[in-house]
CSV table of C-alpha atoms and ligand atoms in Angstrom, one decimal:
chain,number,residue,atom,x,y,z
A,1146,MET,CA,11.5,16.9,-11.7
A,1147,GLN,CA,12.3,18.9,-8.6
A,1148,ASN,CA,13.4,17.9,-5.1
A,1149,ILE,CA,11.3,18.9,-2.1
A,1150,SER,CA,14.4,19.4,0.1
A,1151,SER,CA,16.0,22.0,-2.3
A,1152,TYR,CA,13.0,23.5,-4.0
A,1153,ASP,CA,12.4,27.2,-3.3
A,1154,PHE,CA,8.8,27.5,-1.9
A,1155,LYS,CA,9.2,31.2,-1.0
A,1156,GLY,CA,6.0,33.0,-1.9
A,1157,LYS,CA,4.7,30.0,-3.8
A,1158,ARG,CA,1.4,28.1,-3.5
A,1159,ALA,CA,2.0,24.4,-3.5
A,1160,ILE,CA,-0.8,22.0,-4.2
A,1161,VAL,CA,-0.1,18.7,-2.4
A,1162,ARG,CA,-1.8,15.4,-3.0
A,1163,VAL,CA,-1.8,13.5,0.3
A,1164,ASP,CA,-3.4,10.4,1.5
A,1165,PHE,CA,-5.8,11.5,4.3
A,1166,ASN,CA,-8.0,8.5,3.8
A,1167,VAL,CA,-8.2,7.7,7.5
A,1168,PRO,CA,-10.7,5.5,9.3
A,1169,LEU,CA,-13.4,7.4,11.2
A,1170,ASP,CA,-15.8,6.2,13.9
A,1171,GLU,CA,-19.6,6.8,13.9
A,1172,ASN,CA,-19.0,10.2,15.4
A,1173,PHE,CA,-16.5,11.1,12.7
A,1174,LYS,CA,-13.6,10.9,15.0
A,1175,ILE,CA,-10.4,9.6,13.5
A,1176,THR,CA,-9.5,6.2,14.9
A,1177,ASP,CA,-6.0,6.0,13.3
A,1178,ASP,CA,-4.2,9.1,12.2
A,1179,THR,CA,-1.1,7.4,10.9
A,1180,ARG,CA,-1.6,8.7,7.3
A,1181,ILE,CA,-2.1,12.3,8.4
A,1182,ARG,CA,1.0,12.1,10.6
A,1183,ALA,CA,3.0,10.6,7.7
A,1184,ALA,CA,2.3,13.7,5.5
A,1185,ILE,CA,3.3,16.3,8.1
A,1186,PRO,CA,7.0,16.6,7.3
A,1187,THR,CA,6.2,17.4,3.7
A,1188,LEU,CA,3.5,19.9,4.6
A,1189,LYS,CA,5.8,21.6,7.2
A,1190,LYS,CA,8.6,21.8,4.8
A,1191,VAL,CA,6.5,24.0,2.4
A,1192,LEU,CA,5.4,26.3,5.2
A,1193,GLU,CA,8.9,26.6,6.8
A,1194,LYS,CA,10.3,27.6,3.4
A,1195,GLY,CA,7.8,30.4,3.0
A,1196,GLY,CA,5.2,28.8,0.9
A,1197,SER,CA,1.4,28.3,1.3
A,1198,LEU,CA,-0.4,25.0,1.0
A,1199,ILE,CA,-3.4,23.7,-0.9
A,1200,ILE,CA,-4.0,20.2,0.4
A,1201,MET,CA,-6.0,17.7,-1.6
A,1202,SER,CA,-7.0,14.1,-0.8
A,1203,HIS,CA,-9.7,11.5,-1.1
A,1204,LEU,CA,-11.6,9.9,1.8
A,1205,GLY,CA,-13.4,6.6,1.4
A,1206,ARG,CA,-15.4,5.7,-1.7
A,1207,PRO,CA,-18.2,8.2,-2.0
A,1208,LYS,CA,-20.5,8.0,-5.0
A,1209,GLY,CA,-21.0,11.7,-5.0
A,1210,VAL,CA,-21.3,14.5,-2.4
A,1211,ASP,CA,-21.8,12.7,0.9
A,1212,ASN,CA,-21.2,14.3,4.4
A,1213,LYS,CA,-20.1,10.9,5.7
A,1214,PHE,CA,-17.0,11.2,3.6
A,1215,SER,CA,-16.3,15.0,4.1
A,1216,LEU,CA,-12.7,15.9,4.8
A,1217,LYS,CA,-14.0,18.6,7.1
A,1218,HIS,CA,-14.2,15.9,9.8
A,1219,ILE,CA,-10.4,15.6,9.9
A,1220,ILE,CA,-9.5,19.4,9.9
A,1221,TYR,CA,-9.1,19.3,13.7
A,1222,ARG,CA,-6.3,16.8,13.6
A,1223,VAL,CA,-4.5,18.4,10.7
A,1224,GLU,CA,-4.5,21.7,12.6
A,1225,GLU,CA,-3.2,20.0,15.8
A,1226,LEU,CA,-0.4,18.2,14.0
A,1227,LEU,CA,0.6,21.2,11.8
A,1228,GLY,CA,0.1,23.8,14.5
A,1229,VAL,CA,-1.5,26.1,11.9
A,1230,LYS,CA,-5.2,27.1,11.3
A,1231,VAL,CA,-6.5,25.2,8.3
A,1232,GLN,CA,-9.1,26.9,6.0
A,1233,PHE,CA,-11.5,24.7,4.2
A,1234,ALA,CA,-12.9,24.8,0.6
A,1235,ASP,CA,-16.2,22.9,0.7
A,1236,ASP,CA,-16.1,22.3,-3.1
A,1237,CYS,CA,-12.8,21.4,-4.6
A,1238,MET,CA,-13.8,22.9,-7.9
A,1239,LYS,CA,-14.7,26.3,-6.4
A,1240,ALA,CA,-11.5,27.1,-4.4
A,1241,GLY,CA,-10.0,29.6,-6.8
A,1242,ALA,CA,-10.6,32.7,-4.7
A,1243,GLN,CA,-9.5,31.1,-1.5
A,1244,ALA,CA,-6.3,29.7,-3.1
A,1245,ALA,CA,-5.5,33.0,-4.6
A,1246,ALA,CA,-5.8,34.8,-1.3
A,1247,LEU,CA,-3.4,32.4,0.5
A,1248,LYS,CA,-0.5,34.2,2.2
A,1249,PRO,CA,2.8,32.4,3.0
A,1250,GLY,CA,2.3,30.1,5.9
A,1251,GLU,CA,-1.4,29.6,5.3
A,1252,VAL,CA,-3.2,26.4,4.6
A,1253,LEU,CA,-6.3,25.5,2.6
A,1254,LEU,CA,-7.7,22.0,2.6
A,1255,LEU,CA,-9.9,21.0,-0.4
A,1256,GLU,CA,-13.1,18.9,0.1
A,1257,ASN,CA,-12.9,15.3,-0.9
A,1258,LEU,CA,-11.8,15.0,-4.5
A,1259,ARG,CA,-13.9,11.9,-5.0
A,1260,PHE,CA,-17.1,13.9,-4.6
A,1261,TYR,CA,-16.4,14.3,-8.3
A,1262,ALA,CA,-16.4,11.3,-10.7
A,1263,GLU,CA,-13.7,13.2,-12.6
A,1264,GLU,CA,-11.0,12.4,-9.9
A,1265,GLU,CA,-11.0,8.7,-10.8
A,1266,GLY,CA,-12.3,9.3,-14.4
A,1267,LYS,CA,-14.8,6.5,-14.0
A,1268,PRO,CA,-18.5,7.0,-14.8
A,1269,ARG,CA,-21.0,6.8,-11.9
A,1270,GLY,CA,-24.7,5.8,-11.7
A,1271,LEU,CA,-24.6,3.5,-14.7
A,1272,ALA,CA,-27.6,1.1,-14.8
A,1273,ALA,CA,-26.6,-2.4,-13.9
A,1274,ASP,CA,-27.8,-3.6,-17.3
A,1275,ALA,CA,-25.9,-0.9,-19.2
A,1276,THR,CA,-24.6,-2.1,-22.5
A,1277,ASP,CA,-21.0,-1.9,-23.5
A,1278,GLU,CA,-21.8,1.0,-25.8
A,1279,GLU,CA,-23.5,2.9,-23.0
A,1280,LYS,CA,-20.5,2.3,-20.7
A,1281,LYS,CA,-18.1,3.5,-23.3
A,1282,ALA,CA,-20.2,6.6,-24.0
A,1283,ALA,CA,-20.4,7.4,-20.2
A,1284,LYS,CA,-16.7,6.9,-19.9
A,1285,ALA,CA,-16.0,9.3,-22.7
A,1286,VAL,CA,-18.2,12.0,-21.0
A,1287,VAL,CA,-16.2,11.7,-17.7
A,1288,LYS,CA,-12.9,11.7,-19.5
A,1289,ALA,CA,-13.8,14.8,-21.4
A,1290,SER,CA,-14.9,16.7,-18.3
A,1291,GLN,CA,-11.8,15.3,-16.4
A,1292,LYS,CA,-9.6,17.6,-18.4
A,1293,GLU,CA,-11.4,20.7,-17.0
A,1294,PHE,CA,-11.3,19.2,-13.5
A,1295,VAL,CA,-7.5,18.8,-13.7
A,1296,LYS,CA,-7.0,22.2,-15.2
A,1297,THR,CA,-9.0,23.8,-12.4
A,1298,LEU,CA,-7.0,22.1,-9.6
A,1299,ALA,CA,-3.8,23.0,-11.3
A,1300,SER,CA,-4.9,26.7,-11.6
A,1301,TYR,CA,-4.8,27.0,-7.8
A,1302,ALA,CA,-1.0,26.6,-7.5
A,1303,ASP,CA,2.5,27.3,-8.6
A,1304,CYS,CA,4.0,23.8,-7.9
A,1305,TYR,CA,2.7,20.3,-7.3
A,1306,ILE,CA,3.8,17.7,-4.8
A,1307,ASN,CA,2.6,14.1,-4.8
A,1308,ASP,CA,2.9,12.5,-1.4
A,1309,ALA,CA,0.2,9.9,-1.7
A,1310,PHE,CA,2.0,6.6,-2.2
A,1311,GLY,CA,-1.2,4.6,-1.4
A,1312,THR,CA,-2.8,5.9,-4.6
A,1313,ALA,CA,0.3,6.0,-6.8
A,1314,HIS,CA,-0.8,3.0,-8.7
A,1315,ARG,CA,-3.9,4.9,-9.9
A,1316,ALA,CA,-3.8,7.2,-12.9
A,1317,HIS,CA,-6.2,9.7,-11.2
A,1318,ALA,CA,-6.6,13.4,-11.8
A,1319,SER,CA,-4.8,14.4,-8.6
A,1320,THR,CA,-2.2,11.6,-8.5
A,1321,ALA,CA,-1.0,11.6,-12.1
A,1322,LEU,CA,-2.7,13.8,-14.6
A,1323,ILE,CA,-2.2,17.1,-12.8
A,1324,ALA,CA,1.6,16.8,-12.9
A,1325,SER,CA,1.8,17.8,-16.6
A,1326,TYR,CA,0.7,21.3,-15.7
A,1327,PHE,CA,3.9,21.7,-13.7
A,1328,PRO,CA,6.6,20.4,-16.0
A,1329,ASN,CA,9.4,22.3,-14.1
A,1330,ASP,CA,7.7,22.5,-10.6
A,1331,LYS,CA,6.7,18.9,-9.7
A,1332,MET,CA,8.2,16.7,-7.1
A,1333,PHE,CA,7.7,13.8,-4.6
A,1334,GLY,CA,6.9,14.5,-1.0
A,1335,TYR,CA,8.8,12.7,1.8
A,1336,VAL,CA,6.4,9.8,2.1
A,1337,MET,CA,6.8,9.0,-1.6
A,1338,GLU,CA,10.6,9.5,-1.5
A,1339,GLY,CA,10.8,7.1,1.5
A,1340,GLU,CA,8.7,4.4,-0.1
A,1341,ILE,CA,10.5,4.6,-3.4
A,1342,ALA,CA,13.9,4.5,-1.8
A,1343,ALA,CA,13.0,1.6,0.4
A,1344,ILE,CA,11.5,-0.5,-2.4
A,1345,ASP,CA,14.4,0.4,-4.8
A,1346,LYS,CA,16.8,-0.8,-2.1
A,1347,VAL,CA,15.3,-4.2,-2.5
A,1348,LEU,CA,14.6,-4.3,-6.2
A,1349,GLY,CA,17.5,-2.2,-7.4
A,1350,ASN,CA,21.0,-3.4,-6.3
A,1351,PRO,CA,20.3,-5.1,-3.0
A,1352,ALA,CA,22.9,-6.3,-0.5
A,1353,ARG,CA,22.9,-10.1,-0.9
A,1354,PRO,CA,21.7,-12.7,0.0
A,1355,LEU,CA,18.2,-11.2,-0.8
A,1356,THR,CA,15.3,-13.1,0.6
A,1357,ALA,CA,11.6,-12.6,0.1
A,1358,ILE,CA,9.0,-14.1,2.4
A,1359,ILE,CA,5.7,-14.2,0.7
A,1360,GLY,CA,2.7,-15.4,2.7
A,1361,GLY,CA,-1.1,-15.0,2.5
A,1362,ALA,CA,-4.0,-16.9,1.4
A,1363,LYS,CA,-3.8,-17.2,-2.4
A,1364,VAL,CA,-1.3,-18.0,-5.1
A,1365,SER,CA,-3.5,-16.1,-7.6
A,1366,SER,CA,-3.1,-12.8,-5.8
A,1367,LYS,CA,0.7,-13.1,-5.3
A,1368,ILE,CA,1.7,-14.7,-8.6
A,1369,GLY,CA,2.6,-11.3,-10.1
A,1370,ILE,CA,5.0,-10.5,-7.3
A,1371,ILE,CA,6.5,-14.0,-7.1
A,1372,GLU,CA,7.2,-14.1,-10.8
A,1373,HIS,CA,8.9,-10.7,-10.7
A,1374,LEU,CA,10.9,-11.7,-7.6
A,1375,LEU,CA,12.2,-14.9,-9.1
A,1376,ASP,CA,14.4,-12.8,-11.3
A,1377,LEU,CA,15.9,-11.0,-8.3
A,1378,VAL,CA,16.0,-13.0,-5.1
A,1379,ASP,CA,18.3,-15.7,-3.8
A,1380,ASN,CA,15.8,-17.2,-1.4
A,1381,LEU,CA,12.0,-17.3,-1.6
A,1382,ILE,CA,10.2,-18.4,1.5
A,1383,ILE,CA,6.5,-19.2,0.7
A,1384,GLY,CA,4.1,-19.5,3.7
A,1385,GLY,CA,0.5,-19.3,4.6
A,1386,GLY,CA,-2.5,-20.8,2.8
A,1387,MET,CA,-0.6,-20.6,-0.5
A,1388,VAL,CA,1.6,-23.6,0.6
A,1389,TYR,CA,-1.1,-26.2,0.1
A,1390,THR,CA,-1.7,-25.4,-3.5
A,1391,PHE,CA,2.0,-26.1,-4.1
A,1392,LYS,CA,1.9,-29.3,-2.0
A,1393,LYS,CA,-1.2,-30.6,-3.7
A,1394,ALA,CA,0.3,-29.9,-7.1
A,1395,GLN,CA,3.3,-31.9,-6.1
A,1396,GLY,CA,1.0,-34.9,-5.2
A,1397,GLY,CA,0.7,-34.2,-1.5
A,1398,LYS,CA,-2.3,-34.9,0.7
A,1399,ILE,CA,-3.6,-31.6,2.1
A,1400,GLY,CA,-6.9,-32.6,3.9
A,1401,ASN,CA,-9.2,-29.6,4.1
A,1402,SER,CA,-6.5,-27.0,3.6
A,1403,LEU,CA,-7.0,-24.0,1.5
A,1404,CYS,CA,-6.3,-24.8,-2.2
A,1405,GLU,CA,-6.8,-23.1,-5.5
A,1406,ASP,CA,-7.1,-26.1,-7.8
A,1407,ASP,CA,-6.8,-23.9,-10.9
A,1408,GLN,CA,-3.5,-22.5,-9.7
A,1409,GLN,CA,-1.7,-25.9,-9.4
A,1410,GLU,CA,-0.1,-25.6,-12.7
A,1411,VAL,CA,1.0,-22.1,-12.0
A,1412,ALA,CA,2.6,-23.3,-8.7
A,1413,LEU,CA,4.5,-26.0,-10.5
A,1414,ASN,CA,5.7,-23.5,-13.1
A,1415,ILE,CA,7.0,-21.3,-10.3
A,1416,LEU,CA,9.0,-24.1,-8.8
A,1417,ALA,CA,10.4,-25.1,-12.2
A,1418,LYS,CA,11.3,-21.5,-13.0
A,1419,ALA,CA,12.9,-21.1,-9.6
A,1420,LYS,CA,15.1,-24.1,-10.2
A,1421,GLU,CA,16.1,-22.8,-13.6
A,1422,LYS,CA,17.1,-19.5,-12.1
A,1423,GLY,CA,18.9,-21.0,-9.1
A,1424,VAL,CA,16.4,-19.5,-6.5
A,1425,ASN,CA,16.2,-21.5,-3.3
A,1426,VAL,CA,12.4,-21.9,-2.7
A,1427,VAL,CA,11.4,-22.9,0.9
A,1428,LEU,CA,7.8,-23.9,1.5
A,1429,SER,CA,6.5,-24.6,5.1
A,1430,ASP,CA,7.2,-28.3,5.2
A,1431,VAL,CA,5.8,-28.9,8.7
A,1432,VAL,CA,2.6,-27.2,9.8
A,1433,VAL,CA,0.1,-26.9,12.5
A,1434,ALA,CA,-3.2,-28.3,11.2
A,1435,ALA,CA,-6.6,-27.9,12.9
A,1436,ASP,CA,-9.8,-29.9,12.8
A,1437,ALA,CA,-11.8,-26.6,12.3
A,1438,PHE,CA,-11.2,-23.1,11.1
A,1439,ALA,CA,-11.4,-21.8,14.7
A,1440,ASN,CA,-8.9,-20.6,17.3
A,1441,ASP,CA,-9.8,-23.3,19.8
A,1442,ALA,CA,-9.8,-26.2,17.3
A,1443,LYS,CA,-8.0,-29.4,18.0
A,1444,THR,CA,-4.5,-29.3,16.4
A,1445,VAL,CA,-1.8,-31.6,15.2
A,1446,ILE,CA,1.7,-31.0,13.9
A,1447,CYS,CA,2.2,-32.7,10.5
A,1448,PRO,CA,4.0,-32.5,7.2
A,1449,SER,CA,2.3,-30.1,4.9
A,1450,ASP,CA,2.0,-32.8,2.3
A,1451,ASN,CA,0.4,-35.3,4.6
A,1452,ILE,CA,-2.4,-33.6,6.5
A,1453,PRO,CA,-4.9,-36.0,8.2
A,1454,ASP,CA,-8.4,-36.1,6.8
A,1455,GLY,CA,-10.7,-33.6,8.4
A,1456,PHE,CA,-7.7,-31.3,9.3
A,1457,GLU,CA,-6.5,-28.1,7.6
A,1458,GLY,CA,-3.1,-26.3,7.6
A,1459,MET,CA,-3.4,-23.2,9.8
A,1460,ASP,CA,0.2,-22.1,10.7
A,1461,ALA,CA,3.9,-22.8,10.2
A,1462,ALA,CA,5.1,-25.3,12.8
A,1463,PRO,CA,8.3,-24.7,14.8
A,1464,GLU,CA,10.4,-26.8,12.4
A,1465,SER,CA,9.3,-24.5,9.4
A,1466,ILE,CA,9.9,-21.4,11.5
A,1467,GLU,CA,13.4,-22.5,12.3
A,1468,ALA,CA,14.2,-23.2,8.7
A,1469,ALA,CA,12.9,-19.8,7.7
A,1470,LYS,CA,14.7,-18.1,10.5
A,1471,LYS,CA,18.0,-19.6,9.5
A,1472,ILE,CA,17.7,-18.1,6.0
A,1473,ILE,CA,16.5,-14.8,7.3
A,1474,MET,CA,19.4,-14.5,9.7
A,1475,ALA,CA,21.9,-15.2,6.9
A,1476,SER,CA,20.3,-12.6,4.6
A,1477,LYS,CA,21.4,-9.0,4.1
A,1478,THR,CA,18.1,-7.8,2.4
A,1479,ILE,CA,14.7,-9.1,3.4
A,1480,LEU,CA,11.3,-8.3,2.0
A,1481,TRP,CA,8.2,-9.6,3.8
A,1482,ASN,CA,4.6,-9.6,2.5
A,1483,GLY,CA,1.8,-11.7,3.8
A,1484,PRO,CA,1.2,-13.7,7.0
A,1485,VAL,CA,2.5,-17.3,7.2
A,1486,GLY,CA,-0.7,-18.5,9.1
A,1487,VAL,CA,-4.2,-17.5,10.0
A,1488,PHE,CA,-2.7,-14.8,12.3
A,1489,GLU,CA,-6.0,-13.2,13.1
A,1490,MET,CA,-6.5,-16.2,15.5
A,1491,PRO,CA,-4.0,-16.0,18.4
A,1492,ASN,CA,-3.3,-19.7,18.4
A,1493,PHE,CA,-2.3,-19.6,14.7
A,1494,ALA,CA,-0.3,-16.3,14.9
A,1495,VAL,CA,2.8,-18.0,16.3
A,1496,GLY,CA,4.5,-18.4,12.9
A,1497,THR,CA,3.7,-14.9,11.7
A,1498,ASN,CA,4.9,-13.4,15.0
A,1499,ALA,CA,8.1,-15.4,14.8
A,1500,ILE,CA,8.8,-14.0,11.3
A,1501,ALA,CA,8.3,-10.5,12.7
A,1502,GLU,CA,10.7,-11.3,15.5
A,1503,ALA,CA,13.3,-12.7,13.1
A,1504,LEU,CA,13.0,-9.6,10.9
A,1505,LYS,CA,13.7,-7.4,14.0
A,1506,GLU,CA,16.7,-9.5,14.9
A,1507,ALA,CA,18.0,-9.4,11.3
A,1508,THR,CA,17.6,-5.6,11.3
A,1509,ASP,CA,19.6,-5.4,14.6
A,1510,ASN,CA,22.3,-7.4,12.9
A,1511,GLY,CA,22.5,-4.9,10.0
A,1512,ALA,CA,20.2,-6.3,7.4
A,1513,PHE,CA,17.8,-4.1,5.4
A,1514,THR,CA,14.2,-5.2,6.1
A,1515,LEU,CA,11.2,-4.0,4.3
A,1516,VAL,CA,7.7,-5.0,5.4
A,1517,GLY,CA,4.6,-4.3,3.3
A,1518,GLY,CA,1.0,-5.3,2.9
A,1519,GLY,CA,-1.8,-4.8,5.5
A,1520,ASP,CA,-1.4,-8.1,7.4
A,1521,SER,CA,2.3,-8.2,7.7
A,1522,VAL,CA,2.3,-4.5,8.7
A,1523,ALA,CA,-0.3,-5.3,11.4
A,1524,ALA,CA,1.8,-8.2,12.6
A,1525,VAL,CA,5.0,-6.1,13.1
A,1526,THR,CA,2.9,-3.3,14.6
A,1527,GLN,CA,1.2,-5.7,17.1
A,1528,MET,CA,4.6,-7.0,18.1
A,1529,GLY,CA,5.8,-3.5,18.7
A,1530,TYR,CA,8.4,-3.8,16.0
A,1531,ALA,CA,7.1,-1.2,13.5
A,1532,ASP,CA,10.2,1.0,14.2
A,1533,LYS,CA,12.5,-1.9,14.7
A,1534,VAL,CA,12.5,-3.0,11.1
A,1535,SER,CA,14.2,-0.9,8.4
A,1536,TYR,CA,11.0,0.2,6.6
A,1537,VAL,CA,7.2,-0.4,6.9
A,1538,SER,CA,5.4,0.4,3.7
A,1539,THR,CA,2.1,2.2,4.0
A,1540,GLY,CA,0.9,1.7,0.5
A,1541,GLY,CA,-0.8,-1.7,0.2
A,1542,GLY,CA,-1.9,-2.0,-3.4
A,1543,ALA,CA,0.7,0.5,-4.7
A,1544,MET,CA,3.5,-1.4,-3.0
A,1545,LEU,CA,2.3,-4.7,-4.5
A,1546,GLU,CA,2.2,-3.3,-8.0
A,1547,TYR,CA,5.6,-1.8,-7.6
A,1548,LEU,CA,7.0,-5.1,-6.4
A,1549,GLU,CA,5.4,-6.7,-9.5
A,1550,GLY,CA,7.6,-4.5,-11.6
A,1551,LYS,CA,4.8,-2.3,-12.8
A,1552,VAL,CA,5.2,1.4,-13.6
A,1553,LEU,CA,3.1,3.3,-11.2
A,1554,PRO,CA,1.3,6.3,-12.9
A,1555,GLY,CA,1.8,8.5,-9.8
A,1556,ILE,CA,5.6,8.0,-9.9
A,1557,ALA,CA,5.9,8.1,-13.7
A,1558,ALA,CA,4.0,11.4,-13.9
A,1559,ILE,CA,6.6,13.1,-11.6
A,1560,ARG,CA,9.6,11.6,-13.2
A,1561,GLU,CA,8.8,12.0,-16.9
B,144,LIG,P1,-3.3,-12.0,1.7
B,144,LIG,O1,-4.4,-10.9,1.7
B,144,LIG,O2,-3.3,-12.8,0.4
B,144,LIG,O3,-2.0,-11.5,2.1
B,144,LIG,O4,-3.8,-13.1,2.7
B,144,LIG,C1,-3.9,-12.8,4.1
B,144,LIG,C2,-4.8,-13.8,4.7
B,144,LIG,O5,-4.3,-15.1,4.5
B,144,LIG,C3,-5.0,-13.6,6.2
B,144,LIG,O6,-6.3,-13.2,6.4
B,144,LIG,C4,-4.7,-15.0,6.8
B,144,LIG,O7,-5.6,-15.4,7.8
B,144,LIG,C5,-4.8,-15.9,5.6
B,144,LIG,N1,-4.1,-17.2,5.7
B,144,LIG,C6,-2.8,-17.3,6.1
B,144,LIG,N2,-2.5,-18.6,6.2
B,144,LIG,C7,-3.6,-19.3,6.0
B,144,LIG,C8,-4.0,-20.7,6.0
B,144,LIG,N3,-3.1,-21.6,6.3
B,144,LIG,N4,-5.3,-21.0,5.7
B,144,LIG,C9,-6.2,-20.1,5.5
B,144,LIG,N5,-5.9,-18.8,5.4
B,144,LIG,C10,-4.6,-18.4,5.7
């Protein structure tokens, strides 16, 4: 594996997998260009060092060629941000001549890779009632043609850069398979390097105490992370809708609060394991409960294991926030994933905003703070703290899988 900062791009054509999967409005104007901006340092590096660029990405979830998901809509913004004219290949499989003609400093953007089923390697257009045999046969067909797809992409370039952390957990043609064509000329881009370094700072050899704050709606979707973190953290703060499954499992009265009855045993196991490993688990013990799932509902502050009938837990109450804050301020490394209340409703965003605030303060005091996951990232951004915490991860699903301790194909393909 190579390093983007030291690699000699002079006269080389670099094929770069970026994540240009940006939201577009009905006139195909970009409504949030964060992901494009994130990739610019990597792209500029290649150009500054005398290389040329072949940029590839997906956009949305097309089922085939579909103008709605064409990457041509975003060329204008890439040109503005790079300050270079961007050529376009309107079929990613027919870009050979354009790629071969690239001179140092020139840029070619390939059309949406997912116009081809081979990018994901998953068959399309299967009948809803397809049998397992038919599904298997269709998958074998796509997998066979995927080899040719990867080979064609690889033929355009001399080196490969993966800078799409958001899709690193997928073993797709452009995120993982293509790397084997560049055994001595493959590397991470700066987005990937930053994400990996930040997560490794938490999972590797963190400054202690290490605290994880895991919120969100469901135990079932966070169980993988929690189990992995139990081996690593000193403190585990659990907030949000998940709390009530724990409290009910412990015999508490939770009113109409969110609860996954089939996860109660899992919850008790987590608590038992934490005890065994000496992890300090803190659940929101006092909460704001409401008589309806609405911003203007009537509220009471009550213990999370004694919620009045007709009420449901909606947010962490000041007592719980204080308890969490005390732990956060005493920690040297903090990971936060998931809101501690129904933060989409302003009246129940108080707890989540307070966590964002505490993370900012902890960062000011020298702690390393990593925020990941769509909702927690939205919370720190709304509070204006996105650049006041140590690192905000952009890769939702990829980050979660990394935190679960899984090997991400997009990372493994570069490293191996
Ligand atoms: P997740 O995607 O699992 O991180 O969950 C995020 C969602 O959890 C957000 O949409 C929150 O509104 C929701 N959430 C947080 N706390 C609660 C709660 N007490 N009751 C219901 N939903 C909640």
